[in-house]
PDB file of C-alpha atoms in Angstrom:
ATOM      1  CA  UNK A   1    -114.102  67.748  50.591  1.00  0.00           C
ATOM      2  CA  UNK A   2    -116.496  65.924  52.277  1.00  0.00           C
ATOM      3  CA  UNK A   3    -117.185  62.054  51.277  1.00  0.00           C
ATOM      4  CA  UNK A   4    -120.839  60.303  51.881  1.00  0.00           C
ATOM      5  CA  UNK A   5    -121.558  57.138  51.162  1.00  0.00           C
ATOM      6  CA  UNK A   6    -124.781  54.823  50.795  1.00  0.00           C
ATOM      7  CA  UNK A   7    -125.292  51.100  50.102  1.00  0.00           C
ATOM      8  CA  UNK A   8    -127.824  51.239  48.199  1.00  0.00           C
ATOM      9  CA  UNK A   9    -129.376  53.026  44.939  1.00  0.00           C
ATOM     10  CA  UNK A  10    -132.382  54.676  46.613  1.00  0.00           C
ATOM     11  CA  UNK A  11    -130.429  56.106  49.244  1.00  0.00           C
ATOM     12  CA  UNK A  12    -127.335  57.373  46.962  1.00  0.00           C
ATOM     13  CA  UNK A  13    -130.108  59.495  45.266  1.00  0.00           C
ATOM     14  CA  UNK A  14    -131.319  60.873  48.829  1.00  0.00           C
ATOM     15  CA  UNK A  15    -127.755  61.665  49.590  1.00  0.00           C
ATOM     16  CA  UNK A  16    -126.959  63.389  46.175  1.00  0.00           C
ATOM     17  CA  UNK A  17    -130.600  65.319  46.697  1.00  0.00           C
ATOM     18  CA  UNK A  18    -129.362  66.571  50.073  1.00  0.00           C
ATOM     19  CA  UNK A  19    -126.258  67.442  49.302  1.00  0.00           C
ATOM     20  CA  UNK A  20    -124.024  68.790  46.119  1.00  0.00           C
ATOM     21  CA  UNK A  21    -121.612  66.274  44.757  1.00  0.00           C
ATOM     22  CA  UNK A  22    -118.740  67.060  42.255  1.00  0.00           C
ATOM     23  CA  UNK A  23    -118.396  62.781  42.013  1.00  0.00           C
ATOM     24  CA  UNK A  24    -120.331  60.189  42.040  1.00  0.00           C
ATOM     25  CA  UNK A  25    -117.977  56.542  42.602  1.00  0.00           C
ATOM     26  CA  UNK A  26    -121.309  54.200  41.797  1.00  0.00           C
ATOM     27  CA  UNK A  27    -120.912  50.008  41.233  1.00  0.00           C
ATOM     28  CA  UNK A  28    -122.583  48.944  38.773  1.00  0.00           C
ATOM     29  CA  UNK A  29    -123.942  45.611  40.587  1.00  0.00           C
ATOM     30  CA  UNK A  30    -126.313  47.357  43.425  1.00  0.00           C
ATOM     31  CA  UNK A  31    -128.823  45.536  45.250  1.00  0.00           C
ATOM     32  CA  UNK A  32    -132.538  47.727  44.320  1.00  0.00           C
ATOM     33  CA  UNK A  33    -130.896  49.642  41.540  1.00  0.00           C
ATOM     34  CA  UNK A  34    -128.136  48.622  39.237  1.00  0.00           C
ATOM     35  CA  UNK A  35    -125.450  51.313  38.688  1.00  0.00           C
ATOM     36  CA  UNK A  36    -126.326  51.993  35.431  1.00  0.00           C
ATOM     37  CA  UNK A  37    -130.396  53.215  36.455  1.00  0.00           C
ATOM     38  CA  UNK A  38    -128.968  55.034  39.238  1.00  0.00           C
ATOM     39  CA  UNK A  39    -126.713  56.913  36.674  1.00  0.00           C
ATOM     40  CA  UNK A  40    -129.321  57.855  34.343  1.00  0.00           C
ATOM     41  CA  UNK A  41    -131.242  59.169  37.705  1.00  0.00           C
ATOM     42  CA  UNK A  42    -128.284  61.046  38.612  1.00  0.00           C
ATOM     43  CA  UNK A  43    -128.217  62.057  34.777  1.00  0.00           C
ATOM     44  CA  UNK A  44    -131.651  63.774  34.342  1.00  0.00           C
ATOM     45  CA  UNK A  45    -131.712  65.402  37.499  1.00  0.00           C
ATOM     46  CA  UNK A  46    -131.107  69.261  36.508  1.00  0.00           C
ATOM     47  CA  UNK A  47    -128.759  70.098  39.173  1.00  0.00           C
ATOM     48  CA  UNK A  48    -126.320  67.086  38.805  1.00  0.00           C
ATOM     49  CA  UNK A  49    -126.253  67.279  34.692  1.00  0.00           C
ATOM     50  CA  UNK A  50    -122.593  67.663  34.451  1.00  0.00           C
ATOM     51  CA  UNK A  51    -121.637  65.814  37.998  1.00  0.00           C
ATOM     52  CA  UNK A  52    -118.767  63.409  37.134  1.00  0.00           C
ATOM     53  CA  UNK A  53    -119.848  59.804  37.264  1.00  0.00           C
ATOM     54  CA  UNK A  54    -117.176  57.181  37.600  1.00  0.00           C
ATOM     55  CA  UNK A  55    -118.162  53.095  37.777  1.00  0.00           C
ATOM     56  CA  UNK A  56    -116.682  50.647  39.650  1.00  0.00           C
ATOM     57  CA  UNK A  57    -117.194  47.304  38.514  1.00  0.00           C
ATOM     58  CA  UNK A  58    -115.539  43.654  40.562  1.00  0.00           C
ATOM     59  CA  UNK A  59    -117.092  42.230  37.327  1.00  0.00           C
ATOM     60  CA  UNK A  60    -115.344  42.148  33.907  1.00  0.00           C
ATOM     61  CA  UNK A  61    -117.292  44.095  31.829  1.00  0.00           C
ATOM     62  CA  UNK A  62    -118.014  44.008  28.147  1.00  0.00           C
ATOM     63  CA  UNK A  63    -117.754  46.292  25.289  1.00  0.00           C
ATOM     64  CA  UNK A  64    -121.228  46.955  25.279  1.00  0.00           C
ATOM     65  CA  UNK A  65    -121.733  47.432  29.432  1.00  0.00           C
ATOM     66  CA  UNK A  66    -119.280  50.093  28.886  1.00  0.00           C
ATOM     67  CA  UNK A  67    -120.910  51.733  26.195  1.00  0.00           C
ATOM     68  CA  UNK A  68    -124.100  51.263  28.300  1.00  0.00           C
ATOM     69  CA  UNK A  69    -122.552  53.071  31.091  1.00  0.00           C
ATOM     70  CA  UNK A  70    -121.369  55.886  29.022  1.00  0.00           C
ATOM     71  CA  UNK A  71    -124.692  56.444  27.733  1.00  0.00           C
ATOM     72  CA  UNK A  72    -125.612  56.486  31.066  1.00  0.00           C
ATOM     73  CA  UNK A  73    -123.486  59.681  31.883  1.00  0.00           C
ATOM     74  CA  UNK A  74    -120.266  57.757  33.266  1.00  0.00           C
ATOM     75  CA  UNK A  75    -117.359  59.510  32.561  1.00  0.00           C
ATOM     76  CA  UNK A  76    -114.849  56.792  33.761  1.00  0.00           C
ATOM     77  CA  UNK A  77    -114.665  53.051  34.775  1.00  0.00           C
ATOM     78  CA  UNK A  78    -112.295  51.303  37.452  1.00  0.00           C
ATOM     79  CA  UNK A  79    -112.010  47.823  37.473  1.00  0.00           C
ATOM     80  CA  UNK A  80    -111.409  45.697  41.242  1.00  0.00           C
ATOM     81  CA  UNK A  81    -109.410  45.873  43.250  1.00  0.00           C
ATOM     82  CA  UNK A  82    -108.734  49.313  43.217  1.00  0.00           C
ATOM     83  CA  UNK A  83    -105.743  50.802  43.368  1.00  0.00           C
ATOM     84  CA  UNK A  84    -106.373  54.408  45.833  1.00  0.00           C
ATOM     85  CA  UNK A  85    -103.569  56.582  44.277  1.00  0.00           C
ATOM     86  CA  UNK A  86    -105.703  56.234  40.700  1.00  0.00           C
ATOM     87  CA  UNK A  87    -109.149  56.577  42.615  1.00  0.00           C
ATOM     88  CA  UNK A  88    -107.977  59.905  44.463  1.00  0.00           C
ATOM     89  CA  UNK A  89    -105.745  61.001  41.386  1.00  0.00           C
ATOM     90  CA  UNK A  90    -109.182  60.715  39.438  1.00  0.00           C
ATOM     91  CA  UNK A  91    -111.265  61.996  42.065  1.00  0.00           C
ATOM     92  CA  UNK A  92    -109.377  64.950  42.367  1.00  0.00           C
ATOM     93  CA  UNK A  93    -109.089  65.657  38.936  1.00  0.00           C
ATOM     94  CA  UNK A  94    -112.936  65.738  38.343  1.00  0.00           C
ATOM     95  CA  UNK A  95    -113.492  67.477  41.902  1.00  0.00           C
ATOM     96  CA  UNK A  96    -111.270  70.626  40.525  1.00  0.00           C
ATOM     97  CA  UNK A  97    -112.575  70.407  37.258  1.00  0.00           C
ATOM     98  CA  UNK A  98    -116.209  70.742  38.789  1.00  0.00           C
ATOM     99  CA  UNK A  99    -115.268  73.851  40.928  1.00  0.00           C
ATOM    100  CA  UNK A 100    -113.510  75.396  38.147  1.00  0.00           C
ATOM    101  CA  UNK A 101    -116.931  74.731  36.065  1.00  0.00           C
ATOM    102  CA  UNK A 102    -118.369  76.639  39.327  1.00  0.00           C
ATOM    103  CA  UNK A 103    -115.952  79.396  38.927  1.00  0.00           C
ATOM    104  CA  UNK A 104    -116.824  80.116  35.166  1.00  0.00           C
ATOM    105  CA  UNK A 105    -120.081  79.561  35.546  1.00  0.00           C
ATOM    106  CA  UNK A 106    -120.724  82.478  38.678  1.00  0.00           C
ATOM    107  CA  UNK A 107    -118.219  85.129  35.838  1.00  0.00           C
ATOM    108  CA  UNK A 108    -120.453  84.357  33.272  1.00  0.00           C
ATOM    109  CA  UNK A 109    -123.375  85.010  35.688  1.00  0.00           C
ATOM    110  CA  UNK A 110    -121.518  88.070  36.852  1.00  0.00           C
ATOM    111  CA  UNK A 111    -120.251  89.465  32.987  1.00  0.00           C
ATOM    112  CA  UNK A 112    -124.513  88.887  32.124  1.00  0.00           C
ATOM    113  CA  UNK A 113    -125.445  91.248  34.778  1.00  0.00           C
ATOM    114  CA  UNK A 114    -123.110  93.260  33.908  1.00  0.00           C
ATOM    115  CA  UNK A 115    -123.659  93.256  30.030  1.00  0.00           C
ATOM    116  CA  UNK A 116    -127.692  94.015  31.247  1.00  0.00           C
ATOM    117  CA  UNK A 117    -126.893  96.954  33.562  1.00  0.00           C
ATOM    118  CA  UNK A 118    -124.860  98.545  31.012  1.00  0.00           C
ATOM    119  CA  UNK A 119    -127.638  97.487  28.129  1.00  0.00           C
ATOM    120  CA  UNK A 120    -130.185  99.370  30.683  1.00  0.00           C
ATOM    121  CA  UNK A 121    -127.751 102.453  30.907  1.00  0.00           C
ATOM    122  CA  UNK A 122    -127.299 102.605  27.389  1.00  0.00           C
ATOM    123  CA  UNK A 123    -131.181 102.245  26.628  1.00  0.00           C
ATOM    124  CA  UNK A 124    -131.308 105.034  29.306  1.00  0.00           C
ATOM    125  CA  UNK A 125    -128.547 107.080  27.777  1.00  0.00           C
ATOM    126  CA  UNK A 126    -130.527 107.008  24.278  1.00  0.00           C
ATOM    127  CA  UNK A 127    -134.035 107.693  25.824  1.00  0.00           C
ATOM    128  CA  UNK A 128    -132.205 111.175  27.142  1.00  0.00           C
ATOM    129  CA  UNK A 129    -130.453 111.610  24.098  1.00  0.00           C
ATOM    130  CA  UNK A 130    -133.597 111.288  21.906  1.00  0.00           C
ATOM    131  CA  UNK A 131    -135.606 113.526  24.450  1.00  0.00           C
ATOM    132  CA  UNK A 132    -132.659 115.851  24.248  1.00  0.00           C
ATOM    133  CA  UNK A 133    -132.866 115.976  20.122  1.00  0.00           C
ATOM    134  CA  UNK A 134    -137.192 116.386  20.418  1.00  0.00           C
ATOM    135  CA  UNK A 135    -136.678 119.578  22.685  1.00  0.00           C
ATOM    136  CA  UNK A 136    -133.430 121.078  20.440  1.00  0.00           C
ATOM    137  CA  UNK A 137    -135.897 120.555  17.103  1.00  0.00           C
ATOM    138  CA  UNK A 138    -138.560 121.989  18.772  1.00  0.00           C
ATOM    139  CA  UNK A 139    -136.554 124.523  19.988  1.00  0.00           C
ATOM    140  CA  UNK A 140    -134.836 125.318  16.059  1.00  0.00           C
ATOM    141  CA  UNK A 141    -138.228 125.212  14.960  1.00  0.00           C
ATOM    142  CA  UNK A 142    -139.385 128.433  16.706  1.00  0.00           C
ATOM    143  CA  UNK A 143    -136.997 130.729  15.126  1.00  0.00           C
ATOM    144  CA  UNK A 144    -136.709 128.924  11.603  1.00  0.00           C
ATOM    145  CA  UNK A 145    -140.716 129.430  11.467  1.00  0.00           C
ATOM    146  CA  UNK A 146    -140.162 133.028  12.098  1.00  0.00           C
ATOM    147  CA  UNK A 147    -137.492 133.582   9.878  1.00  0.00           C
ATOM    148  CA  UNK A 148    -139.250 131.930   6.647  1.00  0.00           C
ATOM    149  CA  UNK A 149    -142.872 134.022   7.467  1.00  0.00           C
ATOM    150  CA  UNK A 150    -140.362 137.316   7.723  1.00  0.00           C
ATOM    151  CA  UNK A 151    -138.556 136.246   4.332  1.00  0.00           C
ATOM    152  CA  UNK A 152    -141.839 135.270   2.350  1.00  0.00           C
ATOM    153  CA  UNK A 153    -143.150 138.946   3.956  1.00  0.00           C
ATOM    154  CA  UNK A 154    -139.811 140.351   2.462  1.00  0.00           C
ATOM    155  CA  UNK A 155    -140.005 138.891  -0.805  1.00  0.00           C
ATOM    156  CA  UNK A 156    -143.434 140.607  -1.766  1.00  0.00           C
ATOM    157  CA  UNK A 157    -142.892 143.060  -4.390  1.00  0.00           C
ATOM    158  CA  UNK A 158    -145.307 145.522  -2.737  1.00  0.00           C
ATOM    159  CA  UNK A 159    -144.367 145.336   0.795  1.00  0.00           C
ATOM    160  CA  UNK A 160    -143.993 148.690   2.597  1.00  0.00           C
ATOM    161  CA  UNK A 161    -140.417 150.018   4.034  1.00  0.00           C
ATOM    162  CA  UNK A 162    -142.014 149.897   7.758  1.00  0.00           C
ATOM    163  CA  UNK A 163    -142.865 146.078   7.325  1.00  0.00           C
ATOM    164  CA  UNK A 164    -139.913 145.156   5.497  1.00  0.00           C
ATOM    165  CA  UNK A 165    -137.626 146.459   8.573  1.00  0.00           C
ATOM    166  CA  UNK A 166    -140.008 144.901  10.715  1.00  0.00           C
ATOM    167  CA  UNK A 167    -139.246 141.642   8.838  1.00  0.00           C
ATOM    168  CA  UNK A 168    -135.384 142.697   8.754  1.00  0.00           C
ATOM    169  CA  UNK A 169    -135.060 142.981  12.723  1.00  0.00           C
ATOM    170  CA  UNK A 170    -136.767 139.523  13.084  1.00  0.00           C
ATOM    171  CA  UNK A 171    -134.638 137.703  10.710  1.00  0.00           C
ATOM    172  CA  UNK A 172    -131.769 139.321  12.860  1.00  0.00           C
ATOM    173  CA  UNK A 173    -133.533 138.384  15.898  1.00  0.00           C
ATOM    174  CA  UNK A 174    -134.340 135.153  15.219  1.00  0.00           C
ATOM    175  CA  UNK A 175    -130.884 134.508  13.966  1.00  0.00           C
ATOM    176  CA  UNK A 176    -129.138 135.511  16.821  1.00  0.00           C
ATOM    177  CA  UNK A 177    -131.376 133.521  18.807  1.00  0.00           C
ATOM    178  CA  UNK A 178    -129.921 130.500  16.695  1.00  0.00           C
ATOM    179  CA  UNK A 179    -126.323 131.503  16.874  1.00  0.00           C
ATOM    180  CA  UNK A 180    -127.279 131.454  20.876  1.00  0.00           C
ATOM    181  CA  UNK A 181    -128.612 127.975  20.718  1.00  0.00           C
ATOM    182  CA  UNK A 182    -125.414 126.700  18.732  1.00  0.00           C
ATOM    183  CA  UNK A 183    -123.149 128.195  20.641  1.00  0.00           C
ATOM    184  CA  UNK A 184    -125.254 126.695  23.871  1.00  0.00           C
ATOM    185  CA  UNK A 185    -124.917 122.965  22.012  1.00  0.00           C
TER     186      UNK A 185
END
């Protein structure tokens, strides 16, 4: 882990902009910028939305400063003289729970693409299949049409023998032709 540090407001926000911070140790009495406008900076900047913010005050602070602070974004406040087991013990909390916020956040980058390649092979999948059921109607159609015109033809009361075999042998035909394409599906 790498640790930068700058004393004052304006150049804590260069830092952060150059580089990616899991925490940002700020005191709230800065010369330029107090701690709590260099918070809310830190705050509305996109990338550093959920960077931890802890404040450091040598100044007792008041109920309200607090609550100040924590609207502010801090997430934490250490009072002077600070005691370096707490600081790193804190430090090292928010530091892994920042790269585990990483980790989940590049699998649920990962499971999306995933969820919109399958969603693309699945639209694919269903274009075939619904080209697939266009050419087996049109193919069923073809031999159904020919089978009704021969049974209409056969159902006359005056049709002659010669025709009505004809009809006969297409029927048979046509419904072999059928059995072929069931058989085929």
């Amino acid at each position: 882990a790498k640790l930068f540090s700058a004393p004052l407001g304006r150049e804590a926000l260069d830092c952060l902009l150059r580089n990616d911070c899991a925490v940002v140790i700020v005191d709230v009495c800065m010369p330029e910028l107090d701690g709590f406008e260099l918070a809310q900076m830190v705050r509305e900047h996109p990338r550093f939305k959920r960077t931890a913010i802890i404040f450091v005050s040598g100044v007792a602070l008041g109920q309200l400063d607090r609550l100040r602070g924590y609207e502010c974004g801090a997430v934490d406040y250490l009072p002077v003289p600070i005691v370096p087991e707490i600081l790193r013990a804190k430090v090292n909390a928010f530091v892994e729970l920042h790269r585990k916020t990483l980790q989940l956040e590049q699998l649920n980058h990962e499971l999306e693409s995933r969820v919109a390649e399958r969603t693309l092979q699945l639209e694919e999948a269903n274009r075939r299949k619904d080209e697939f059921l266009a050419v087996l109607a049109h193919e069923l159609r073809n031999p159904l049409a020919a089978i009704r015109t021969a049974a209409e033809l056969i159902g006359r009361p005056s049709m002659p023998a010669a025709a009505m075999e004809q009809a006969s042998g297409v029927i048979g035909r046509q419904v072999s032709h059928l059995g072929r394409l069931v058989d085929d599906l």
